[in-house]
CSV table of C-alpha atoms in Angstrom, one decimal:
chain,number,residue,atom,x,y,z
A,1,UNK,CA,37.9,65.2,1.4
A,2,UNK,CA,34.2,65.6,1.2
A,3,UNK,CA,32.6,62.5,2.8
A,4,UNK,CA,29.4,63.0,0.7
A,5,UNK,CA,31.1,62.4,-2.7
A,6,UNK,CA,29.3,59.6,-4.6
A,7,UNK,CA,31.0,56.2,-4.7
A,8,UNK,CA,30.9,56.1,-8.5
A,9,UNK,CA,33.0,59.4,-8.6
A,10,UNK,CA,36.1,57.4,-7.6
A,11,UNK,CA,37.3,53.9,-8.2
A,12,UNK,CA,39.2,51.4,-6.0
A,13,UNK,CA,42.9,51.6,-6.8
A,14,UNK,CA,42.6,55.0,-8.4
A,15,UNK,CA,45.4,57.3,-7.1
A,16,UNK,CA,43.4,60.4,-7.9
A,17,UNK,CA,41.6,61.7,-4.8
A,18,UNK,CA,43.1,58.8,-2.8
A,19,UNK,CA,44.0,59.7,0.8
A,20,UNK,CA,44.9,56.3,2.2
A,21,UNK,CA,46.7,53.2,1.0
A,22,UNK,CA,45.8,49.7,1.9
A,23,UNK,CA,48.5,47.1,2.1
A,24,UNK,CA,47.4,43.4,1.8
A,25,UNK,CA,50.1,41.3,3.4
A,26,UNK,CA,50.3,37.5,3.8
A,27,UNK,CA,52.3,35.2,5.9
A,28,UNK,CA,54.8,34.6,3.1
A,29,UNK,CA,55.8,38.2,2.9
A,30,UNK,CA,53.8,39.0,-0.2
A,31,UNK,CA,52.3,42.5,-0.1
A,32,UNK,CA,50.4,44.7,-2.5
A,33,UNK,CA,49.4,48.3,-2.1
A,34,UNK,CA,46.0,49.7,-3.3
A,35,UNK,CA,45.0,53.3,-3.4
A,36,UNK,CA,41.7,53.9,-1.5
A,37,UNK,CA,39.5,56.6,0.0
A,38,UNK,CA,39.0,57.0,3.7
A,39,UNK,CA,35.4,58.2,3.5
A,40,UNK,CA,34.3,55.1,1.6
A,41,UNK,CA,36.2,52.8,4.0
A,42,UNK,CA,34.7,54.5,7.1
A,43,UNK,CA,31.1,54.5,5.6
A,44,UNK,CA,31.2,50.8,4.7
A,45,UNK,CA,33.3,49.3,7.6
A,46,UNK,CA,33.4,50.0,11.3
A,47,UNK,CA,36.7,48.2,11.4
A,48,UNK,CA,38.2,50.8,9.0
A,49,UNK,CA,36.3,53.6,10.8
A,50,UNK,CA,37.9,52.7,14.1
A,51,UNK,CA,41.4,52.5,12.6
A,52,UNK,CA,41.1,55.8,10.7
A,53,UNK,CA,39.7,57.6,13.7
A,54,UNK,CA,42.9,57.1,15.6
A,55,UNK,CA,44.6,60.3,16.8
A,56,UNK,CA,47.3,60.0,14.1
A,57,UNK,CA,45.9,59.7,10.6
A,58,UNK,CA,47.3,56.6,9.0
A,59,UNK,CA,48.3,57.0,5.4
A,60,UNK,CA,48.7,53.3,5.0
A,61,UNK,CA,46.6,50.6,6.5
A,62,UNK,CA,48.1,47.1,6.7
A,63,UNK,CA,45.8,44.1,6.6
A,64,UNK,CA,47.1,40.6,7.3
A,65,UNK,CA,45.6,37.9,5.1
A,66,UNK,CA,46.6,34.4,3.9
A,67,UNK,CA,47.2,32.9,0.5
A,68,UNK,CA,43.8,31.2,0.8
A,69,UNK,CA,41.7,34.3,1.5
A,70,UNK,CA,43.9,36.9,-0.3
A,71,UNK,CA,41.5,37.2,-3.3
A,72,UNK,CA,38.5,37.4,-1.0
A,73,UNK,CA,40.0,40.4,0.7
A,74,UNK,CA,40.6,42.0,-2.6
A,75,UNK,CA,37.1,41.2,-3.8
A,76,UNK,CA,35.6,42.8,-0.6
A,77,UNK,CA,37.7,46.0,-1.0
A,78,UNK,CA,36.4,46.4,-4.6
A,79,UNK,CA,32.9,45.7,-3.4
A,80,UNK,CA,33.0,48.6,-1.0
A,81,UNK,CA,33.0,50.9,-4.0
A,82,UNK,CA,29.9,49.4,-5.6
A,83,UNK,CA,26.5,51.2,-5.3
A,84,UNK,CA,24.0,49.3,-3.2
A,85,UNK,CA,21.9,48.4,-6.2
A,86,UNK,CA,24.8,46.7,-8.0
A,87,UNK,CA,26.3,44.9,-5.1
A,88,UNK,CA,24.1,41.8,-5.1
A,89,UNK,CA,24.6,41.2,-8.8
A,90,UNK,CA,28.3,41.3,-8.4
A,91,UNK,CA,28.5,37.9,-6.6
A,92,UNK,CA,29.3,35.1,-8.9
A,93,UNK,CA,29.6,31.8,-6.9
A,94,UNK,CA,28.8,30.3,-3.6
A,95,UNK,CA,32.4,29.6,-2.7
A,96,UNK,CA,33.6,33.1,-3.5
A,97,UNK,CA,30.7,34.7,-1.5
A,98,UNK,CA,31.5,32.4,1.5
A,99,UNK,CA,35.1,33.7,1.4
A,100,UNK,CA,34.1,37.3,1.1
A,101,UNK,CA,31.5,36.8,3.9
A,102,UNK,CA,34.1,35.7,6.3
A,103,UNK,CA,36.3,38.6,5.5
A,104,UNK,CA,33.3,41.0,5.8
A,105,UNK,CA,32.6,39.7,9.2
A,106,UNK,CA,36.1,40.2,10.3
A,107,UNK,CA,36.2,43.8,8.9
A,108,UNK,CA,32.7,44.5,10.2
A,109,UNK,CA,31.2,45.4,6.8
A,110,UNK,CA,27.5,45.2,7.6
A,111,UNK,CA,26.2,45.9,4.1
A,112,UNK,CA,28.5,43.3,2.5
A,113,UNK,CA,27.5,40.7,5.1
A,114,UNK,CA,23.8,41.3,4.5
A,115,UNK,CA,24.3,41.1,0.7
A,116,UNK,CA,26.3,37.9,1.0
A,117,UNK,CA,23.6,36.3,3.1
A,118,UNK,CA,20.9,37.4,0.7
A,119,UNK,CA,22.8,35.8,-2.1
A,120,UNK,CA,23.4,32.5,-0.2
A,121,UNK,CA,19.7,32.3,0.8
A,122,UNK,CA,18.6,32.5,-2.8
A,123,UNK,CA,21.0,30.4,-4.9
A,124,UNK,CA,21.3,26.6,-5.1
A,125,UNK,CA,24.1,24.9,-3.3
A,126,UNK,CA,26.1,21.8,-4.0
A,127,UNK,CA,26.2,19.1,-1.3
A,128,UNK,CA,29.9,19.7,-0.7
A,129,UNK,CA,29.2,23.4,-0.1
A,130,UNK,CA,26.4,23.0,2.3
A,131,UNK,CA,28.5,21.9,5.2
A,132,UNK,CA,30.9,24.8,4.8
A,133,UNK,CA,27.9,27.2,4.6
A,134,UNK,CA,26.5,25.9,7.9
A,135,UNK,CA,29.9,26.2,9.6
A,136,UNK,CA,30.3,29.8,8.5
A,137,UNK,CA,26.9,31.3,9.0
A,138,UNK,CA,25.9,29.4,12.2
A,139,UNK,CA,28.3,31.8,14.0
A,140,UNK,CA,26.5,34.9,12.8
A,141,UNK,CA,23.4,34.7,15.0
A,142,UNK,CA,19.9,35.8,14.1
A,143,UNK,CA,21.0,37.7,10.9
A,144,UNK,CA,21.7,34.3,9.3
A,145,UNK,CA,18.4,32.7,10.1
A,146,UNK,CA,17.0,33.1,6.5
A,147,UNK,CA,19.8,31.0,5.2
A,148,UNK,CA,19.6,28.4,8.0
A,149,UNK,CA,15.9,28.1,7.4
A,150,UNK,CA,16.7,26.2,4.2
A,151,UNK,CA,18.3,23.4,6.0
A,152,UNK,CA,16.4,23.2,9.2
A,153,UNK,CA,14.3,20.1,9.7
A,154,UNK,CA,10.5,20.6,9.3
A,155,UNK,CA,8.1,19.5,11.9
A,156,UNK,CA,6.5,16.0,11.8
A,157,UNK,CA,3.2,17.3,10.4
A,158,UNK,CA,4.8,18.9,7.4
A,159,UNK,CA,7.1,15.9,6.9
A,160,UNK,CA,4.2,13.6,6.9
A,161,UNK,CA,2.3,15.7,4.4
A,162,UNK,CA,5.2,15.8,2.0
A,163,UNK,CA,5.8,12.0,2.4
A,164,UNK,CA,2.1,11.2,1.7
A,165,UNK,CA,2.1,13.4,-1.4
A,166,UNK,CA,5.3,11.7,-2.6
A,167,UNK,CA,3.8,8.2,-2.0
A,168,UNK,CA,0.7,9.2,-4.1
A,169,UNK,CA,2.8,10.5,-6.9
A,170,UNK,CA,5.3,7.6,-6.8
A,171,UNK,CA,2.5,5.0,-6.9
A,172,UNK,CA,0.4,6.7,-9.6
A,173,UNK,CA,-0.5,4.3,-12.4
A,174,UNK,CA,-2.0,6.7,-14.9
A,175,UNK,CA,-0.3,7.4,-18.1
A,176,UNK,CA,2.8,9.7,-17.9
A,177,UNK,CA,2.4,13.4,-18.3
A,178,UNK,CA,4.7,14.4,-21.1
A,179,UNK,CA,7.5,15.2,-21.4
A,180,UNK,CA,8.8,14.2,-17.9
A,181,UNK,CA,6.1,11.9,-16.5
A,182,UNK,CA,8.1,8.7,-16.0
A,183,UNK,CA,11.2,10.6,-15.0
A,184,UNK,CA,9.4,12.6,-12.3
A,185,UNK,CA,7.7,9.4,-10.9
A,186,UNK,CA,11.0,7.6,-10.8
A,187,UNK,CA,12.5,10.6,-9.0
A,188,UNK,CA,9.6,10.5,-6.5
A,189,UNK,CA,10.2,6.9,-5.8
A,190,UNK,CA,13.9,7.5,-5.2
A,191,UNK,CA,13.1,10.3,-2.8
A,192,UNK,CA,10.6,8.2,-0.9
A,193,UNK,CA,13.3,5.6,-0.3
A,194,UNK,CA,15.7,8.3,0.7
A,195,UNK,CA,13.3,9.8,3.1
A,196,UNK,CA,12.9,6.4,4.7
A,197,UNK,CA,16.6,6.4,5.6
A,198,UNK,CA,17.6,6.3,9.2
A,199,UNK,CA,17.1,9.5,11.1
A,200,UNK,CA,15.2,10.7,14.1
A,201,UNK,CA,11.9,11.7,12.6
A,202,UNK,CA,11.1,9.3,9.7
A,203,UNK,CA,10.5,6.2,11.9
A,204,UNK,CA,7.6,8.2,13.5
A,205,UNK,CA,6.3,9.2,10.1
A,206,UNK,CA,6.6,5.6,8.7
A,207,UNK,CA,4.7,4.3,11.6
A,208,UNK,CA,1.8,6.8,11.2
A,209,UNK,CA,-1.5,5.1,10.4
A,210,UNK,CA,-2.4,7.6,7.7
A,211,UNK,CA,1.0,7.1,6.0
A,212,UNK,CA,0.6,3.3,6.2
A,213,UNK,CA,-3.0,3.6,4.7
A,214,UNK,CA,-1.7,5.7,1.8
A,215,UNK,CA,1.1,3.2,1.2
A,216,UNK,CA,-1.3,0.3,1.2
A,217,UNK,CA,-3.6,2.1,-1.3
A,218,UNK,CA,-0.6,2.7,-3.5
A,219,UNK,CA,0.4,-0.9,-3.4
A,220,UNK,CA,-3.1,-2.0,-4.2
A,221,UNK,CA,-3.2,0.3,-7.3
A,222,UNK,CA,0.1,-1.1,-8.6
A,223,UNK,CA,-1.0,-4.7,-8.1
A,224,UNK,CA,-4.3,-4.0,-9.8
A,225,UNK,CA,-2.5,-2.4,-12.8
A,226,UNK,CA,-0.1,-5.4,-13.0
A,227,UNK,CA,-2.9,-8.0,-12.9
A,228,UNK,CA,-5.0,-6.1,-15.4
A,229,UNK,CA,-2.2,-5.7,-17.9
A,230,UNK,CA,-1.1,-9.3,-17.5
A,231,UNK,CA,-4.6,-10.6,-18.0
A,232,UNK,CA,-4.7,-9.1,-21.5
A,233,UNK,CA,-1.2,-10.4,-22.5
A,234,UNK,CA,-2.3,-13.5,-24.4
A,235,UNK,CA,-4.9,-11.5,-26.3
A,236,UNK,CA,-2.5,-8.8,-27.4
A,237,UNK,CA,-1.4,-8.6,-31.0
A,238,UNK,CA,1.8,-6.7,-30.0
A,239,UNK,CA,3.6,-8.5,-27.2
A,240,UNK,CA,6.4,-5.9,-27.1
A,241,UNK,CA,4.2,-3.0,-26.1
A,242,UNK,CA,2.3,-5.0,-23.6
A,243,UNK,CA,5.5,-6.5,-22.1
A,244,UNK,CA,6.9,-3.0,-21.5
A,245,UNK,CA,3.9,-2.0,-19.5
A,246,UNK,CA,3.9,-5.2,-17.4
A,247,UNK,CA,7.6,-4.9,-16.7
A,248,UNK,CA,7.1,-1.3,-15.6
A,249,UNK,CA,4.4,-2.5,-13.1
A,250,UNK,CA,6.8,-5.2,-11.9
A,251,UNK,CA,9.6,-2.6,-11.5
A,252,UNK,CA,7.2,-0.5,-9.4
A,253,UNK,CA,6.3,-3.6,-7.3
A,254,UNK,CA,10.0,-4.3,-6.8
A,255,UNK,CA,10.4,-0.7,-5.6
A,256,UNK,CA,7.5,-1.1,-3.3
A,257,UNK,CA,9.2,-4.1,-1.7
A,258,UNK,CA,12.1,-1.8,-0.6
A,259,UNK,CA,9.6,0.8,0.8
A,260,UNK,CA,7.4,-1.8,2.5
A,261,UNK,CA,10.4,-3.5,4.2
A,262,UNK,CA,11.4,-0.2,5.8
A,263,UNK,CA,7.8,0.5,6.9
A,264,UNK,CA,7.2,-3.1,8.3
A,265,UNK,CA,4.5,-3.7,5.7
A,266,UNK,CA,6.1,-6.4,3.7
A,267,UNK,CA,3.6,-8.9,4.9
A,268,UNK,CA,1.0,-7.2,2.8
A,269,UNK,CA,3.1,-7.7,-0.3
A,270,UNK,CA,4.0,-11.3,0.4
A,271,UNK,CA,0.4,-12.4,1.1
A,272,UNK,CA,-0.8,-10.8,-2.2
A,273,UNK,CA,2.1,-12.2,-4.2
A,274,UNK,CA,1.4,-15.8,-3.0
A,275,UNK,CA,-2.4,-15.3,-3.7
A,276,UNK,CA,-1.8,-14.4,-7.4
A,277,UNK,CA,1.3,-16.5,-8.1
A,278,UNK,CA,-0.6,-19.5,-9.6
A,279,UNK,CA,-2.6,-17.3,-12.0
A,280,UNK,CA,0.5,-15.3,-12.9
A,281,UNK,CA,2.5,-18.4,-13.8
A,282,UNK,CA,-0.5,-19.9,-15.7
A,283,UNK,CA,-0.3,-17.0,-18.1
A,284,UNK,CA,3.5,-16.8,-18.3
A,285,UNK,CA,3.9,-20.6,-18.9
A,286,UNK,CA,1.4,-20.5,-21.8
A,287,UNK,CA,2.7,-22.1,-25.0
A,288,UNK,CA,2.4,-18.7,-26.8
A,289,UNK,CA,5.1,-17.2,-24.5
A,290,UNK,CA,7.4,-20.2,-24.4
A,291,UNK,CA,10.2,-18.6,-26.5
A,292,UNK,CA,9.6,-14.9,-25.8
A,293,UNK,CA,9.0,-12.4,-23.0
A,294,UNK,CA,12.4,-13.1,-21.4
A,295,UNK,CA,12.7,-9.7,-19.8
A,296,UNK,CA,9.3,-10.1,-18.2
A,297,UNK,CA,10.2,-13.6,-16.9
A,298,UNK,CA,13.4,-12.3,-15.4
A,299,UNK,CA,11.7,-9.4,-13.8
A,300,UNK,CA,9.1,-11.8,-12.3
A,301,UNK,CA,12.0,-13.8,-10.7
A,302,UNK,CA,13.5,-10.6,-9.4
A,303,UNK,CA,10.3,-9.6,-7.6
A,304,UNK,CA,9.9,-13.2,-6.4
A,305,UNK,CA,13.4,-13.1,-4.9
A,306,UNK,CA,12.2,-10.2,-2.7
A,307,UNK,CA,9.4,-12.4,-1.4
A,308,UNK,CA,11.6,-15.4,-0.9
A,309,UNK,CA,14.1,-13.3,1.0
A,310,UNK,CA,11.5,-11.8,3.3
A,311,UNK,CA,10.0,-15.2,4.1
A,312,UNK,CA,13.2,-17.2,4.1
A,313,UNK,CA,14.9,-15.0,6.7
A,314,UNK,CA,11.9,-14.5,8.9
A,315,UNK,CA,11.2,-10.9,8.1
A,316,UNK,CA,7.6,-12.0,7.2
A,317,UNK,CA,6.1,-14.7,9.3
A,318,UNK,CA,3.9,-17.1,7.5
A,319,UNK,CA,2.3,-20.5,8.5
A,320,UNK,CA,4.1,-23.6,7.1
A,321,UNK,CA,1.4,-24.3,4.4
A,322,UNK,CA,1.9,-20.9,2.9
A,323,UNK,CA,5.6,-21.3,2.8
A,324,UNK,CA,5.3,-24.7,1.2
A,325,UNK,CA,2.9,-23.2,-1.4
A,326,UNK,CA,5.4,-20.4,-2.2
A,327,UNK,CA,8.2,-22.8,-2.7
A,328,UNK,CA,6.3,-25.3,-4.8
A,329,UNK,CA,4.9,-22.6,-7.0
A,330,UNK,CA,8.1,-20.7,-7.9
A,331,UNK,CA,10.9,-23.2,-7.4
A,332,UNK,CA,10.1,-25.3,-10.5
A,333,UNK,CA,9.8,-22.2,-12.6
A,334,UNK,CA,13.1,-20.7,-11.5
A,335,UNK,CA,14.8,-24.1,-11.8
A,336,UNK,CA,13.6,-24.5,-15.4
A,337,UNK,CA,14.2,-20.9,-16.5
A,338,UNK,CA,17.7,-20.3,-15.4
A,339,UNK,CA,19.4,-23.0,-17.6
A,340,UNK,CA,17.4,-21.7,-20.6
A,341,UNK,CA,18.6,-18.2,-20.0
A,342,UNK,CA,22.2,-19.4,-19.5
A,343,UNK,CA,22.1,-21.4,-22.7
A,344,UNK,CA,20.7,-18.5,-24.7
A,345,UNK,CA,23.3,-16.1,-23.2
A,346,UNK,CA,26.1,-18.5,-24.2
A,347,UNK,CA,24.9,-18.8,-27.7
A,348,UNK,CA,24.3,-15.0,-28.2
A,349,UNK,CA,26.6,-12.6,-26.4
A,350,UNK,CA,24.1,-9.8,-27.0
A,351,UNK,CA,21.3,-11.6,-25.2
A,352,UNK,CA,20.5,-9.2,-22.3
A,353,UNK,CA,18.1,-11.2,-20.2
A,354,UNK,CA,20.0,-13.2,-17.6
A,355,UNK,CA,19.9,-13.9,-13.9
A,356,UNK,CA,23.0,-12.2,-12.6
A,357,UNK,CA,25.2,-13.8,-9.9
A,358,UNK,CA,23.9,-11.6,-7.1
A,359,UNK,CA,20.3,-12.5,-7.9
A,360,UNK,CA,21.2,-16.2,-8.1
A,361,UNK,CA,23.0,-16.2,-4.8
A,362,UNK,CA,20.2,-14.2,-3.1
A,363,UNK,CA,17.5,-16.7,-4.3
A,364,UNK,CA,19.6,-19.7,-3.5
A,365,UNK,CA,20.4,-18.5,0.1
A,366,UNK,CA,16.7,-17.6,0.7
A,367,UNK,CA,15.4,-21.0,-0.6
A,368,UNK,CA,17.9,-23.0,1.5
A,369,UNK,CA,16.9,-21.0,4.6
A,370,UNK,CA,13.2,-21.4,3.7
A,371,UNK,CA,13.4,-25.1,3.1
A,372,UNK,CA,15.4,-25.7,6.4
A,373,UNK,CA,12.6,-24.0,8.3
A,374,UNK,CA,9.8,-26.3,7.0
A,375,UNK,CA,8.4,-29.4,8.7
A,376,UNK,CA,10.6,-32.4,8.0
A,377,UNK,CA,8.0,-34.1,5.7
A,378,UNK,CA,7.7,-31.0,3.6
A,379,UNK,CA,11.4,-30.7,3.4
A,380,UNK,CA,11.7,-34.3,2.3
A,381,UNK,CA,9.2,-33.8,-0.5
A,382,UNK,CA,11.0,-30.7,-1.9
A,383,UNK,CA,14.5,-32.3,-1.5
A,384,UNK,CA,13.3,-35.5,-3.2
A,385,UNK,CA,11.9,-33.6,-6.1
A,386,UNK,CA,15.2,-31.6,-6.3
A,387,UNK,CA,17.3,-34.8,-6.4
A,388,UNK,CA,15.0,-36.4,-9.0
A,389,UNK,CA,16.1,-33.7,-11.3
A,390,UNK,CA,19.0,-35.3,-13.1
A,391,UNK,CA,21.0,-32.0,-13.5
A,392,UNK,CA,21.0,-30.8,-9.9
A,393,UNK,CA,22.4,-27.5,-11.0
A,394,UNK,CA,20.3,-24.6,-9.6
A,395,UNK,CA,19.4,-23.9,-7.0
A,396,UNK,CA,21.9,-25.9,-5.0
A,397,UNK,CA,20.0,-27.3,-2.0
A,398,UNK,CA,22.9,-29.5,-0.7
A,399,UNK,CA,23.2,-27.4,2.4
A,400,UNK,CA,19.5,-27.9,3.1
A,401,UNK,CA,19.8,-31.6,2.4
A,402,UNK,CA,22.7,-31.9,4.9
A,403,UNK,CA,20.7,-30.1,7.5
A,404,UNK,CA,17.7,-32.3,6.9
A,405,UNK,CA,19.8,-35.5,7.2
A,406,UNK,CA,21.4,-34.4,10.4
A,407,UNK,CA,18.1,-33.4,11.9
A,408,UNK,CA,16.5,-36.7,10.8
A,409,UNK,CA,19.1,-38.7,12.6
A,410,UNK,CA,19.0,-36.5,15.6
A,411,UNK,CA,15.2,-36.8,15.8
A,412,UNK,CA,15.5,-40.6,15.6
A,413,UNK,CA,18.1,-40.7,18.4
A,414,UNK,CA,15.9,-38.5,20.5
A,415,UNK,CA,12.9,-40.8,19.8
A,416,UNK,CA,14.9,-44.0,20.6
A,417,UNK,CA,16.3,-42.4,23.7
A,418,UNK,CA,12.8,-41.3,24.8
A,419,UNK,CA,11.5,-44.9,24.4
A,420,UNK,CA,14.4,-46.3,26.4
A,421,UNK,CA,13.6,-44.0,29.2
A,422,UNK,CA,10.0,-45.0,29.1
A,423,UNK,CA,10.9,-48.7,29.2
A,424,UNK,CA,13.3,-48.3,32.1
A,425,UNK,CA,10.8,-46.3,34.0
A,426,UNK,CA,8.2,-49.1,33.4
A,427,UNK,CA,10.7,-51.8,34.6
A,428,UNK,CA,11.6,-49.9,37.8
A,429,UNK,CA,8.0,-49.7,38.7
C-alpha cells in the first residue's frame, strides 16, 4: 500500500484498504479487534514501526492493556488518524489526556506526546489532578518543562514582588471598583494569608524590610479609615450605611491581626489599638447608640479579642501599666455587653448579633492569663471590681482569683520566712 496516502482517505476501524489488525487485550481476557493501516501506524509510532518491520509481516498486532487504560489505548489509536491541525482540538479533559499521554509514551508516539503536553500546559487543572500530572510528566525529561514551569516555585525576588502587590491591593481603602471590587479585595486577603503559610521561602519574604514597611503602611491606612469613619458616626443621619463601612474596616483590621501575627508585627497593632481604645469606646457608649449598632459592637469585641489573646499569652510584650490599661478599658464594656446580647437573643431567635461560645472562651482564657501576669496590687483591683459585680457571670475570673490567693499566701510565707532568717542571723551575731 502507498505510504503517502493521506490520513483522511482512510478511517480507523475501516476494513477497506486495511492491511493490519490490532487486538486490544486486557488481563481478564477481553479482546477487541480493530482494522488499521500499517503506513499510518509506522508514521506515527516507532513502537509500531519496529514491530511491523520484523522479517515476517504481522497481520495482527496484539497489545496488552488493562481495564483502566483500555479506553486510553483506543483513544490514542483513533488519534493516530487525525490530521495534525485537528489533533489538539480533539482532547476533551485533563484526565483523559493524561491517560492517553501515558499510552503514547509507551507506544512511542512522539506527535501525540507533544500534543498532550501542549494541551496540559494550556488548560486549567483541578487540585486533585495536579499531583497526578506531576507524577506522569516528571518522568518525560526536558520535553515536559513547559508544563512543569507552571508549578515550579518562583525566585524570592518575584515572590516578594507579588506579595507586596497583594498586600497593597488587600489593604486598599478606596471605594470598590464595580462589579467585583470587594470580592477581589477579599480574595487578595485570603491569598496573602495563604502565602504566609509555612514553607521554605515565605519566612524570608515576611522578614524582608520592604515587605514589612508595605504591611505597616497598609495597617496605617486601614486604621486611619476606621478612625475617620467612626468619628462621623454620631453626626450621621443614616446609621446603617455608616455602620456597614465601619464594620468593614474592623473586618479588615481583624484580618490584619492574622497577617501581622505571622509576620511578627502584632506589636504595631496592639499599641495602636490601646492608644485609640478610649476614644473608640467614648463614641460607642454614647447615649445615641445605646440600643443600636449591635453588629458594630460585637465586631469591636472580636477585634479586641485578638489583642487580648496576643498580650495575654505573651506574643506581644507590653509593660504592666499598658496591660492594666487594656484590661480596665475593655473588660467593663465586654462584661456589660454580653448579658445584653444574650438577653436579646433569648427574646428574639432571629437576633443575629451574639458572642459565640468560641469567642467567649477565647476572651475569658486570655483575660485570666493576662490578669494572672499583672502585679499583685493590680490583680487585686481588677478582681475586687469583678467580685463587686453582683452577677459574677462573664468573664469568669475564678481561676485568676485562686492563683492570686495562692500567690498572696506564698508571698506572705516567703516574707515571714525571710524575716525569721534575718532575726536568727542577728541573734547568732
